[in-house]
XYZ file of C-alpha atoms in Angstrom:
606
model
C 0.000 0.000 0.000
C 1.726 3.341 -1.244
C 0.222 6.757 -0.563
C -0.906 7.500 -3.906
C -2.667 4.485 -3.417
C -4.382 5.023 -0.221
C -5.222 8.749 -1.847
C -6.986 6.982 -4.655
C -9.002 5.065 -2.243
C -9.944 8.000 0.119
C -11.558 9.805 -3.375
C -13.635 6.205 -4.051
C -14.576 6.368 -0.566
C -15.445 9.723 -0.466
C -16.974 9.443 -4.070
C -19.083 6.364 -3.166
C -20.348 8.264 -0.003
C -21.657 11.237 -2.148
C -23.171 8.935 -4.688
C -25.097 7.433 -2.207
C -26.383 10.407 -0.087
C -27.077 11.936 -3.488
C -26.255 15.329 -1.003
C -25.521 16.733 -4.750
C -26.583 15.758 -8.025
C -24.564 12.321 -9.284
C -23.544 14.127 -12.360
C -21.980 17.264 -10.543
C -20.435 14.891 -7.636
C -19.160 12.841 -10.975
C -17.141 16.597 -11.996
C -16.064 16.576 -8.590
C -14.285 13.019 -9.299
C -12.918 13.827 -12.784
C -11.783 17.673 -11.309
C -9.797 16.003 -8.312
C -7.803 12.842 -9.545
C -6.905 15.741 -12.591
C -6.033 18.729 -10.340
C -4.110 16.851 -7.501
C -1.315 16.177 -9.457
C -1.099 19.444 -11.095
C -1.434 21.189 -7.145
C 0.146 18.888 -5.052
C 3.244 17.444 -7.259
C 6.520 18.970 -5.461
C 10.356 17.650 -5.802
C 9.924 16.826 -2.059
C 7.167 14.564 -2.236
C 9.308 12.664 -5.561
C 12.245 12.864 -2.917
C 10.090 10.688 -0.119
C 8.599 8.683 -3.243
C 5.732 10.041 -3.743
C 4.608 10.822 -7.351
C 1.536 12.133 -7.812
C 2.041 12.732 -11.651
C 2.524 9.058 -12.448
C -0.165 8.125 -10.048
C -3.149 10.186 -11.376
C -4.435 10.852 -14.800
C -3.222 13.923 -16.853
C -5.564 16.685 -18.052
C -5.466 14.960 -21.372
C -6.404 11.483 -20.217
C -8.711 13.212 -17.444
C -11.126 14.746 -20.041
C -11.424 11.316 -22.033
C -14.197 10.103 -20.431
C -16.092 12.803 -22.674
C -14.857 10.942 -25.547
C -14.670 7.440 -24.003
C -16.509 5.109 -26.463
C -18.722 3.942 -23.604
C -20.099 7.793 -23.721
C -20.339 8.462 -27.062
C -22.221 4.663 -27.345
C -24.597 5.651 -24.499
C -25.408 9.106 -26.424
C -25.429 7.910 -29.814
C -27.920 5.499 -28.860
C -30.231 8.076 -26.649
C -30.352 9.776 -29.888
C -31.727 6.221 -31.749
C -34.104 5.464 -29.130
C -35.297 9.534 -29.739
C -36.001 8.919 -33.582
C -37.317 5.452 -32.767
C -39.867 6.932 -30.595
C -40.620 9.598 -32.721
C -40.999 7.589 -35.590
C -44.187 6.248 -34.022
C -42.417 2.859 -34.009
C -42.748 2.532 -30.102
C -45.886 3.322 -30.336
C -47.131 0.727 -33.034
C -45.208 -2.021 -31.331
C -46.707 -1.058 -27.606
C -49.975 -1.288 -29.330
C -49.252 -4.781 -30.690
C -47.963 -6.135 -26.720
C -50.512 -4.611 -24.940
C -52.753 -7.461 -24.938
C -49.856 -9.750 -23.776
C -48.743 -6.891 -21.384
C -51.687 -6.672 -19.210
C -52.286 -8.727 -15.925
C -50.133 -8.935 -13.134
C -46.434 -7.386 -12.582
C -44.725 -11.299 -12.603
C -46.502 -11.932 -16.167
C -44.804 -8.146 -17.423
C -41.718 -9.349 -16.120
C -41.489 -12.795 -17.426
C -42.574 -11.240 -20.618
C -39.677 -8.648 -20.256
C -37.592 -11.886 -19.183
C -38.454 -13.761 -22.536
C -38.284 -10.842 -25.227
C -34.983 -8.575 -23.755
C -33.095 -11.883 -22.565
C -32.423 -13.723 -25.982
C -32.595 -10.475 -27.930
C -29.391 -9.253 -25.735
C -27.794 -12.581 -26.700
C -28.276 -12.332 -30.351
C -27.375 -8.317 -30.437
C -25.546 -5.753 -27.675
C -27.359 -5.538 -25.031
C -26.570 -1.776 -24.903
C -28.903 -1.333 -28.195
C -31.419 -3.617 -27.056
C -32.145 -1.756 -23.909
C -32.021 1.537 -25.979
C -34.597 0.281 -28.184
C -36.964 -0.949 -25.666
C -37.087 1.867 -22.660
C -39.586 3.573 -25.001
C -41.467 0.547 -25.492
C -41.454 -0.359 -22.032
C -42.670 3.498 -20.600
C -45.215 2.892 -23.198
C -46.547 -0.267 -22.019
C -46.114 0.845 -18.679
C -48.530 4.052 -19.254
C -51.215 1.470 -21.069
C -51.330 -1.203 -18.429
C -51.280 1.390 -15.510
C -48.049 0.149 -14.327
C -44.911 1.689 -12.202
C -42.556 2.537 -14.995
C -39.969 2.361 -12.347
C -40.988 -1.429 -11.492
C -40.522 -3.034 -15.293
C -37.157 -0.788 -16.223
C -34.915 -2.068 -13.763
C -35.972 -5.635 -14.213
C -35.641 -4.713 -18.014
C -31.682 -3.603 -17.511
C -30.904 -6.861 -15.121
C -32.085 -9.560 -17.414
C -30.415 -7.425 -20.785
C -26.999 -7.825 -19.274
C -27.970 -11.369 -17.836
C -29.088 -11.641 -21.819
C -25.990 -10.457 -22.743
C -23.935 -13.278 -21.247
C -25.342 -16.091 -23.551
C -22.876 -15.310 -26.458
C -19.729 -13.703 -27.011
C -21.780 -10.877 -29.097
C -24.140 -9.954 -26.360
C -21.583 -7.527 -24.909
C -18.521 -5.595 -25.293
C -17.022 -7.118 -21.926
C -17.320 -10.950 -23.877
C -15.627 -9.190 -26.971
C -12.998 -7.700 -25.038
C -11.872 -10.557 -22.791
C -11.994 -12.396 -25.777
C -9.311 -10.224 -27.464
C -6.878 -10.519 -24.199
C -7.263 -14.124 -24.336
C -6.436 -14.438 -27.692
C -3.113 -12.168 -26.996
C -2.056 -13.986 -23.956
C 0.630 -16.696 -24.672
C -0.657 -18.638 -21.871
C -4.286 -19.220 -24.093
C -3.637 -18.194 -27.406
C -6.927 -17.922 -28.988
C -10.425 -16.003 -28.725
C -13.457 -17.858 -27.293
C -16.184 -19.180 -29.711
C -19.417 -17.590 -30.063
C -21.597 -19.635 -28.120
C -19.074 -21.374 -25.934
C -20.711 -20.485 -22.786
C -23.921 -20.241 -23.875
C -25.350 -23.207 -21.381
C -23.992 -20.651 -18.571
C -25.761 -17.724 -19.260
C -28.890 -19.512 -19.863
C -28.532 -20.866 -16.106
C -27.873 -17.109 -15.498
C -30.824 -15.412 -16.621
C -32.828 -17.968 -15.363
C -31.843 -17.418 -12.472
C -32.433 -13.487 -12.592
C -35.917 -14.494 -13.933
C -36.835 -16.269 -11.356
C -35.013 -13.704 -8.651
C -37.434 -10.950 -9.532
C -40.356 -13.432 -9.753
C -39.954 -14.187 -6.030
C -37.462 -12.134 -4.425
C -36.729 -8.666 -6.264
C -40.507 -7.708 -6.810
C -40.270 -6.948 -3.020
C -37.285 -4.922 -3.269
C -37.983 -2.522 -5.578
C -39.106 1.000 -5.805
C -42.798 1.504 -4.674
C -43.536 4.606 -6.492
C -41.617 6.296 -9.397
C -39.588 9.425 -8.427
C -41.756 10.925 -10.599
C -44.308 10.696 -13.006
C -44.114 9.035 -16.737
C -47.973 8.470 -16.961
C -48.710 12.042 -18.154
C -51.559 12.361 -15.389
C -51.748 15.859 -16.225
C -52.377 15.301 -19.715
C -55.134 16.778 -21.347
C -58.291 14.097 -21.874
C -61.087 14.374 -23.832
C -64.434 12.695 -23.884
C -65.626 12.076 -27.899
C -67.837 9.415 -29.654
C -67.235 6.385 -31.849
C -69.685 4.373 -33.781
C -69.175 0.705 -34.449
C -68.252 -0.193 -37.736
C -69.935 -3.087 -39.984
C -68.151 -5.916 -40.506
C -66.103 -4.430 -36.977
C -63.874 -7.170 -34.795
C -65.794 -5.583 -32.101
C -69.162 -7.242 -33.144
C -70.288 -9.813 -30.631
C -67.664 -8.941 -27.850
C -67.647 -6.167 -25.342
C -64.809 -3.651 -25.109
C -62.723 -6.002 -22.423
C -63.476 -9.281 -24.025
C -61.770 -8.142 -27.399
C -59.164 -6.348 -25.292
C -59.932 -2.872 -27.158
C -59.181 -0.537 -24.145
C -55.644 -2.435 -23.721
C -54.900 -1.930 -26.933
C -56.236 1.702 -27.858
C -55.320 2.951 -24.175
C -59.069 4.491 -24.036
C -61.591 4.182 -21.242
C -65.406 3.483 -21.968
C -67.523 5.875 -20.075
C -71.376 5.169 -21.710
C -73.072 2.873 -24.493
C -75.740 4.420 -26.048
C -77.752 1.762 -28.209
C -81.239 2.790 -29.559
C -82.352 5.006 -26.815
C -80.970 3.921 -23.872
C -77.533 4.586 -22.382
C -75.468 2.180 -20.487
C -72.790 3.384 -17.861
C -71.322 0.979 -15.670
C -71.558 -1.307 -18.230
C -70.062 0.271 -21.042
C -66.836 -1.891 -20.900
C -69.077 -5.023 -20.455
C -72.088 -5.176 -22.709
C -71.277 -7.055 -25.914
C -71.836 -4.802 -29.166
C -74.069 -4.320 -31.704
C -73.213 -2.292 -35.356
C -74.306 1.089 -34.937
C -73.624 1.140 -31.371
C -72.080 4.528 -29.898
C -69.167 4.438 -27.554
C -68.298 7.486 -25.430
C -64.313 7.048 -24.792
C -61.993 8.690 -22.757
C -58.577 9.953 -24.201
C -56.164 11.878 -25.166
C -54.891 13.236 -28.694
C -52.661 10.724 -29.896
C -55.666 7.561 -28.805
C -57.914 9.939 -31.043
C -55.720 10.213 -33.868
C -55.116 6.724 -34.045
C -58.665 6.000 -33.787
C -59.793 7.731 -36.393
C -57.634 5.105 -38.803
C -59.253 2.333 -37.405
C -61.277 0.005 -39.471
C -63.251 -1.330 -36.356
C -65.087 2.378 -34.992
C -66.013 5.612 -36.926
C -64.754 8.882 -34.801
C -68.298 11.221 -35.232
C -68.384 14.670 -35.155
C -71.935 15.583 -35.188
C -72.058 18.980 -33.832
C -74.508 20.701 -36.698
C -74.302 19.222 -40.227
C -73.065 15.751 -39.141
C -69.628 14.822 -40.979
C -67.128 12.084 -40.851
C -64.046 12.539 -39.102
C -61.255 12.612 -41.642
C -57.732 11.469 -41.810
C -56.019 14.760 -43.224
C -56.741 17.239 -40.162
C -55.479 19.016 -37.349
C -56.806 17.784 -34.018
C -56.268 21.114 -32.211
C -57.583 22.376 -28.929
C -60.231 25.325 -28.252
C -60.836 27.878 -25.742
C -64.879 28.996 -25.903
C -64.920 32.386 -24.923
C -67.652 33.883 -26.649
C -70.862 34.116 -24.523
C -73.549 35.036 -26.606
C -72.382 32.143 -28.819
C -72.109 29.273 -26.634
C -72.582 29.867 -22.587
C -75.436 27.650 -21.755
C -75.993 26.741 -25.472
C -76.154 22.624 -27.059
C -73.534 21.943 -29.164
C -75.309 21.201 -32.068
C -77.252 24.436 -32.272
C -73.822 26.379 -32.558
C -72.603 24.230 -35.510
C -69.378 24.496 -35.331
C -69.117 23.596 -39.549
C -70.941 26.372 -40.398
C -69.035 29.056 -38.073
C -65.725 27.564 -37.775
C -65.373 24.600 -40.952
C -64.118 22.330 -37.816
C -65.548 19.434 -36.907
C -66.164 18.694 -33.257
C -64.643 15.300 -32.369
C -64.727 15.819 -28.377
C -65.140 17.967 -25.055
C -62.259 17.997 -22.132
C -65.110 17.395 -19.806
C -64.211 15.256 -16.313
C -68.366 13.581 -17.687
C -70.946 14.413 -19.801
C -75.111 14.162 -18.492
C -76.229 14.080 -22.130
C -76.737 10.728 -24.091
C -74.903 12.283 -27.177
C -71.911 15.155 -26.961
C -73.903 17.501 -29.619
C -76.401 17.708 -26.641
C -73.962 18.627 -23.991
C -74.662 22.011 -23.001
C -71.336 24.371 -23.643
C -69.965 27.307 -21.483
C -67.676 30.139 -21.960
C -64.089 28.975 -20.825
C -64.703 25.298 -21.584
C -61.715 23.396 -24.044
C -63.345 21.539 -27.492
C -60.978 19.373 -29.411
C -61.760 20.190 -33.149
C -60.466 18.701 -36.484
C -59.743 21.806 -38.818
C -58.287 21.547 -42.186
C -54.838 24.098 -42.548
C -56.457 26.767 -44.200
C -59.642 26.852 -41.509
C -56.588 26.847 -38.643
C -54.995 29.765 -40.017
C -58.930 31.623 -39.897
C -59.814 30.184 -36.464
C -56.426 32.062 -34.696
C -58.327 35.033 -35.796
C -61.880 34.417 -35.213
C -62.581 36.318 -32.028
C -65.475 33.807 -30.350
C -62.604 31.577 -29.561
C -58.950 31.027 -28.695
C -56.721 28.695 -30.348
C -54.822 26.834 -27.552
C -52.148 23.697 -29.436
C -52.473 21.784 -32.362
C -51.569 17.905 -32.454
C -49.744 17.644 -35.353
C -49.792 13.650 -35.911
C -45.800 12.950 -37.255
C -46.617 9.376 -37.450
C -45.710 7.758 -40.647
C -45.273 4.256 -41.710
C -42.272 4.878 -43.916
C -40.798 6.197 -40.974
C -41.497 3.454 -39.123
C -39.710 1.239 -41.539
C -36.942 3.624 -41.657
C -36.344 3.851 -38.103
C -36.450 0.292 -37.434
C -34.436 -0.603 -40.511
C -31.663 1.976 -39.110
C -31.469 0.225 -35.541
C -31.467 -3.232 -37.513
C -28.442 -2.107 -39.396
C -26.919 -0.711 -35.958
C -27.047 -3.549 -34.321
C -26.126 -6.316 -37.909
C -23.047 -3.905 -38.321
C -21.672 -4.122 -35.010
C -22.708 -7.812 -34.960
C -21.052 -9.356 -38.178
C -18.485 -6.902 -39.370
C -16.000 -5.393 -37.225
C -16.893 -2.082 -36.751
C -17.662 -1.466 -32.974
C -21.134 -0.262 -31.322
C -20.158 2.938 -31.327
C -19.137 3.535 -34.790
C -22.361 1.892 -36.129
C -24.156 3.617 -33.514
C -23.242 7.073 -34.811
C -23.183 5.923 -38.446
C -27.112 5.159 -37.454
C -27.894 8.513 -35.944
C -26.429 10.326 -39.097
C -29.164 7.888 -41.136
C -31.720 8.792 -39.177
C -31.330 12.176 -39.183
C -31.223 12.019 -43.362
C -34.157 9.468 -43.589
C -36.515 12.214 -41.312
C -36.734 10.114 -38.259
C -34.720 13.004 -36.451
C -34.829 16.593 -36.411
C -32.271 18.660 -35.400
C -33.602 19.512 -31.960
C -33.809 15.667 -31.541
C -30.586 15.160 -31.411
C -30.096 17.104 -28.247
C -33.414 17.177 -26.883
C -33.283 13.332 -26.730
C -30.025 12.698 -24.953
C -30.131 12.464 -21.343
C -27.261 14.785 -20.813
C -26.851 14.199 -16.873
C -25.973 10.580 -17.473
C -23.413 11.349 -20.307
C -21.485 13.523 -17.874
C -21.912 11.353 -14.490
C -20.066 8.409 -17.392
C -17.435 11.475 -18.173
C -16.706 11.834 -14.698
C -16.263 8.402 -13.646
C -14.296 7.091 -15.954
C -11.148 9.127 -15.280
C -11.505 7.500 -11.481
C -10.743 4.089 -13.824
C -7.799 5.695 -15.374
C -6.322 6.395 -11.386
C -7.159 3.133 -10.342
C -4.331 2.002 -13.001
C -2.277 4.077 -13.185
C -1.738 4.638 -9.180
C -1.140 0.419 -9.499
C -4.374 0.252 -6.635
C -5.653 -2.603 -8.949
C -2.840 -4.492 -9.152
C -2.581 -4.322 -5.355
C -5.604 -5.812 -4.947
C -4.829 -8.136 -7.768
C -1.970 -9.426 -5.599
C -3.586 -9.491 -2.356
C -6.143 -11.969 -3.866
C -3.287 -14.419 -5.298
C -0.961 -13.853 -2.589
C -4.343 -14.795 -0.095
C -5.446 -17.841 -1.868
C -3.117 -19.859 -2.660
C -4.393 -22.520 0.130
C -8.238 -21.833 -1.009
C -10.753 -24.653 -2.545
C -10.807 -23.709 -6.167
C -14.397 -22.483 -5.807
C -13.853 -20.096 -2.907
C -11.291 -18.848 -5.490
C -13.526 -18.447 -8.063
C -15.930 -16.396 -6.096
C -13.389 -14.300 -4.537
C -12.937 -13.550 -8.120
C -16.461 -12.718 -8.924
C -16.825 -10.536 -5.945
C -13.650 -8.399 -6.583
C -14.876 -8.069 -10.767
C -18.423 -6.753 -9.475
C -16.760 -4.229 -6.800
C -14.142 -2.689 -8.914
C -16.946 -2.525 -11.808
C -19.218 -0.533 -9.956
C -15.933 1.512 -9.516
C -14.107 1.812 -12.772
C -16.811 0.323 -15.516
C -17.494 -3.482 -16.939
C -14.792 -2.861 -20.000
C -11.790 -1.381 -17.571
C -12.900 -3.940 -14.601
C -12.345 -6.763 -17.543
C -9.122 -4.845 -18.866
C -7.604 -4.797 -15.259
C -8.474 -8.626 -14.592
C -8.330 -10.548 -16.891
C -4.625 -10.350 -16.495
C -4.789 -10.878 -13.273
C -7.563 -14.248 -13.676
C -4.590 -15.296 -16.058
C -1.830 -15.297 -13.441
C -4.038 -16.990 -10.646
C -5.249 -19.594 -12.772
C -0.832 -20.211 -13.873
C -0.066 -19.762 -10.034
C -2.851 -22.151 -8.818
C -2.297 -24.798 -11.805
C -6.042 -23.782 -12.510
C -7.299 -23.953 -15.733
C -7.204 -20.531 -17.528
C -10.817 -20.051 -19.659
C -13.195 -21.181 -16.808
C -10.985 -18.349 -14.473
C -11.639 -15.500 -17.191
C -15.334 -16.222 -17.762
C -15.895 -15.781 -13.902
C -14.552 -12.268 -14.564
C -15.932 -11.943 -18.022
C -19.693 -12.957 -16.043
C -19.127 -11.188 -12.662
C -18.209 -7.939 -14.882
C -21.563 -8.127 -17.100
C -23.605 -8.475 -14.460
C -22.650 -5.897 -11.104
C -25.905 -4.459 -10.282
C -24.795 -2.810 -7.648
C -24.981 1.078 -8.798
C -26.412 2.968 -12.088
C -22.480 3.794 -13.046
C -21.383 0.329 -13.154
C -23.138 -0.337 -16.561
C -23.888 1.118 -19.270
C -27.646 -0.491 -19.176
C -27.950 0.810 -16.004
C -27.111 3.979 -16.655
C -29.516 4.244 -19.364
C -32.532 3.486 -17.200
C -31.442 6.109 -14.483
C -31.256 8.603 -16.778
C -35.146 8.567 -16.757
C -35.158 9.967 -13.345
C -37.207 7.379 -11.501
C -34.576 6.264 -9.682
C -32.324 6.610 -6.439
C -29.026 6.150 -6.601
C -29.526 3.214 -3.613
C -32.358 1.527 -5.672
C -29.987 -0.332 -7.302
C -28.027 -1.599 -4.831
C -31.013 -2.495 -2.777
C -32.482 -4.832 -5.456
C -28.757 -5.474 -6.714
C -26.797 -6.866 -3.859
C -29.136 -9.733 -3.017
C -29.035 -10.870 -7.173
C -25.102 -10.120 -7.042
C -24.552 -12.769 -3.852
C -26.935 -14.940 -5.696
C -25.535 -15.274 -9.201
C -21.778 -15.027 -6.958
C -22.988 -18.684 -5.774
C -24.705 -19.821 -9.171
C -21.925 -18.354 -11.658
C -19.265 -20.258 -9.908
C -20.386 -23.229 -8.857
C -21.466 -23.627 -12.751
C -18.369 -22.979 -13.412
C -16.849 -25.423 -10.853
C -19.176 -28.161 -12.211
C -19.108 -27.488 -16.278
C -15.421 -27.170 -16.847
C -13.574 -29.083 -14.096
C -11.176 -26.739 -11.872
């Protein structure tokens, strides 16, 4: 133990302690980091510290190397895809594809997370894990807000199993890749492990997360988000659909045929013939002709008014179909001679305005149809206007135009979007470009094929996460450099030299998911794989099942949202603590400790 050595672990310790209090926020106590292992060198360096052998230059990172955690590939991966899940989600792709799970989404939290389980797990195995996770936080919030669910309950669960996913092949993530590449240097191995050569392992592994959260780490996570994803406060409007001939809806009710799941609406009245049902709007099986009064927002309207299974009315005055080709834009009533007191259909809206009515932001209508809802001065109509009639109604003094919901959603975006992540994640699979250089190749194509827009590609990016990654990673850089990995390196194969070959291998495991959560997966796997290498020679172990407990231990350290890229991905959402993680982490970490190994132990002979 040297001095620069002990100073290195007084900033982790320090570090650590401000992570955890969160007493400022992780990205600024991250500054703090890369500001102190840069400036102690340049402060405290002196010819009579060098003369009692102290040198703080050689221990700590220079300005140069200090700053490269902005351009770290781990950051620039992490941003470049923030930006890809931005035109992803913008693309309307998230949106289609939550529609399509929704059915399968619903029920209770262990079916979403088994679901989760089954779709992230293999996809993480077959791609990087990194993109995967990118891809589906969208698709996850979405299905969250559908189902009613605690975002913050289905994301973390979502991280875990992606980088338990991405331990079934050598592709699944960068930390396989890279211990791969030492192996294949090191004299001692002399080759790079085969694509699914552990494959049997990390299935053992995520089954074993699966079932972890299925019984243990339900109870240990968050019980309400941080804050809120569901857009509570999000305008909703009360409008009417009609029941289509020939609709799938014929013969079911709205919950047998799973049509509020999948449009995200709420039924608040049938009206058949002349009678109205209430609170059994969502039950009664329908007839054609039948009209639904829904609750929702914009974006359920917009899509609604595509459907092939309901008609969106608008029959406020000269009745008129809802078309495709509109603005769905929001109205303040203001004049009173006009419409305080007054049905809607007697102000016809057509003739006055040339919009049609589609619904009221009302908390409930008394009327059996919304053109008999009684109006009043200060009360919000959504209205489909064509852009000509929007340019006239900002003018038109009886009312005030408030937003307009322009509906972006194409399906050639769609295809381009998804396409572009395809081609991410192929790239980085089969040719040997890394993640990051596809990654940013794939923003650039968005960006051309009008899935982004220039505000995207800032607006998108979680920008307190890309700096808490800047100002860790120079901590990594100290940890070398000062040799405080190496010590502890050689205190574990000075130490265990007498130890059971399994004790050794999870002594092994434990130090990888420490100095993870510390330095990051890829340095953790730079610093010890090495060091796995020389154990395994000194204890006449054998070498590859000694590097995979590394390779494993550093994919999957779940103890912090800095330890992974994955998890630092989901935290930038905000509905997470800093202690969250360890809280549901440390129990899965001592858990997979005791699985990974003794796998190990039993599948390749030690």
């Amino acid at each position: 133990m040297t001095v620069e050595i002990g100073l290195v672990f007084l900033i982790i310790g320090i570090a650590l302690y401000l992570f955890a209090s969160e007493k400022f926020p992780l990205d600024v106590t991250a500054f703090l980091i890369l500001v102190s292992v840069t400036a102690i060198p340049l402060l405290f360096h002196s010819d009579w510290l060098l003369e009692r052998g102290i040198d703080l230059q050689s221990a700590f990172p220079t300005v140069r190397e200090g700053l490269s955690g902005l351009s770290s590939p781990a950051t620039v991966t992490v941003l470049a895809m923030f930006i890809l899940s931005a035109g992803v989600q913008r693309s309307g792709l998230i949106h289609r594809l939550g529609k399509l799970l929704a059915p399968w989404m619903s029920g209770p939290e262990w079916r979403q997370i088994t679901i989760i389980a089954l779709l992230v797990g293999p996809v993480s195995g077959l791609i990087n894990n990194t993109a995967a996770v990118a891809v589906a936080i969208p698709l996850v919030l979405d299905m969250a807000k559908r189902s009613g669910s605690q975002a913050s309950r289905l994301l973390l669960p979502l991280s875990f199993l992606a980088m338990m996913g991405g331990t079934l092949t050598l592709v699944g993530t960068s930390t396989n890749l890279l211990a791969s590449s030492l192996l294949a240097e090191s004299e001692a191995f002399g080759r790079e492990i085969g694509m699914f050569e552990f494959t049997h392992l990390g299935l053992i592994v995520l089954a074993t997360g699966l079932i972890y959260f299925l019984f243990i780490g339900r109870w240990l996570m968050p019980e309400r988000d941080r804050i809120q994803v569901h857009d509570t406060d999000e305008e909703s409007f009360i409008f009417e659909v009609q029941v289509r001939s020939g609709s799938n809806l014929v013969g079911k009710s709205i919950r047998e045929a799973g049509f509020d799941e999948r449009t995200g609406t709420e039924a608040v009245r049938l009206v058949r013939d002349e009678h109205s049902h209430i609170k059994r709007a969502a039950t009664t099986r329908l007839k054609v002709n039948d009209i639904l009064h829904l609750r929702g927002n914009r974006r359920q309207v917009a899509d609604l008014i595509k459907s092939d299974d309901v008609e969106v009315l608008s029959n406020f005055g000269q009745a008129r179909r809802v078309r495709s080709d509109g603005h769905l834009t929001r109205l303040l009533l203001r004049n009173d001679r006009v419409f305080e007191n007054t049905p809607g259909r007697e102000v016809d809206f057509w003739q006055r305005y040339q919009a049609r009515v589609v619904g009221l932001e009302v908390e409930s209508v008394d009327s059996q149809r919304l053109a008999e809802e009684r109006l009043t001065v200060g009360e919000i109509v959504l209205v489909q206007v064509s852009s000509t009639a929007h340019d006239r109604l900002r003018r038109h003094p009886d009312v005030v135009v408030l937003d307009t919901f322009e509906d972006d959603f194409d399906t050639a975006r769609m295809w381009s979007a998804g396409l572009v992540v395809a081609g991410v994640i192929l790239a980085a699979t089969l040719t040997p470009l890394p993640i990051v250089i596809t990654a940013l190749i794939g923003v650039v194509a968005m960006f051309f094929c009008g899935c982004l827009t220039r505000e995207d590609l800032y607006s998108g990016v979680s920008w307190n996460v890309i700096f808490l990654l800047a100002g860790v990673i120079p901590l990594g850089i100290a940890m070398t450099k000062s040799g405080a990995a190496e010590w502890l390196a050689t205190m574990l194969a000075t130490n265990a030299s007498g130890w059971h070959p399994l004790l050794v291998l999870m002594a092994l495991y434990l130090i990888t998911t420490v100095l993870t959560e510390m330095v990051s997966n890829n340095a953790s796997v730079v610093i010890l794989v090495p060091v796995a290498i020389s154990v395994a020679s000194q204890l006449a172990m054998p070498i590859f099942p000694v590097v995979l407990i590394v390779m494993f231990a550093a994919s999957t350290s779940f103890l912090s949202p800095v330890g992974y890229q994955t998890n630092t991905m989901i935290y930038g959402t905000g509905l997470y603590r800093f202690t969250d993680f360890a809280k549901v982490g440390a129990p899965l970490n001592l858990i997979l400790m005791v699985v990974t190994s003794t796998s190990i132990y039993w599948l390749w002979p030690v």
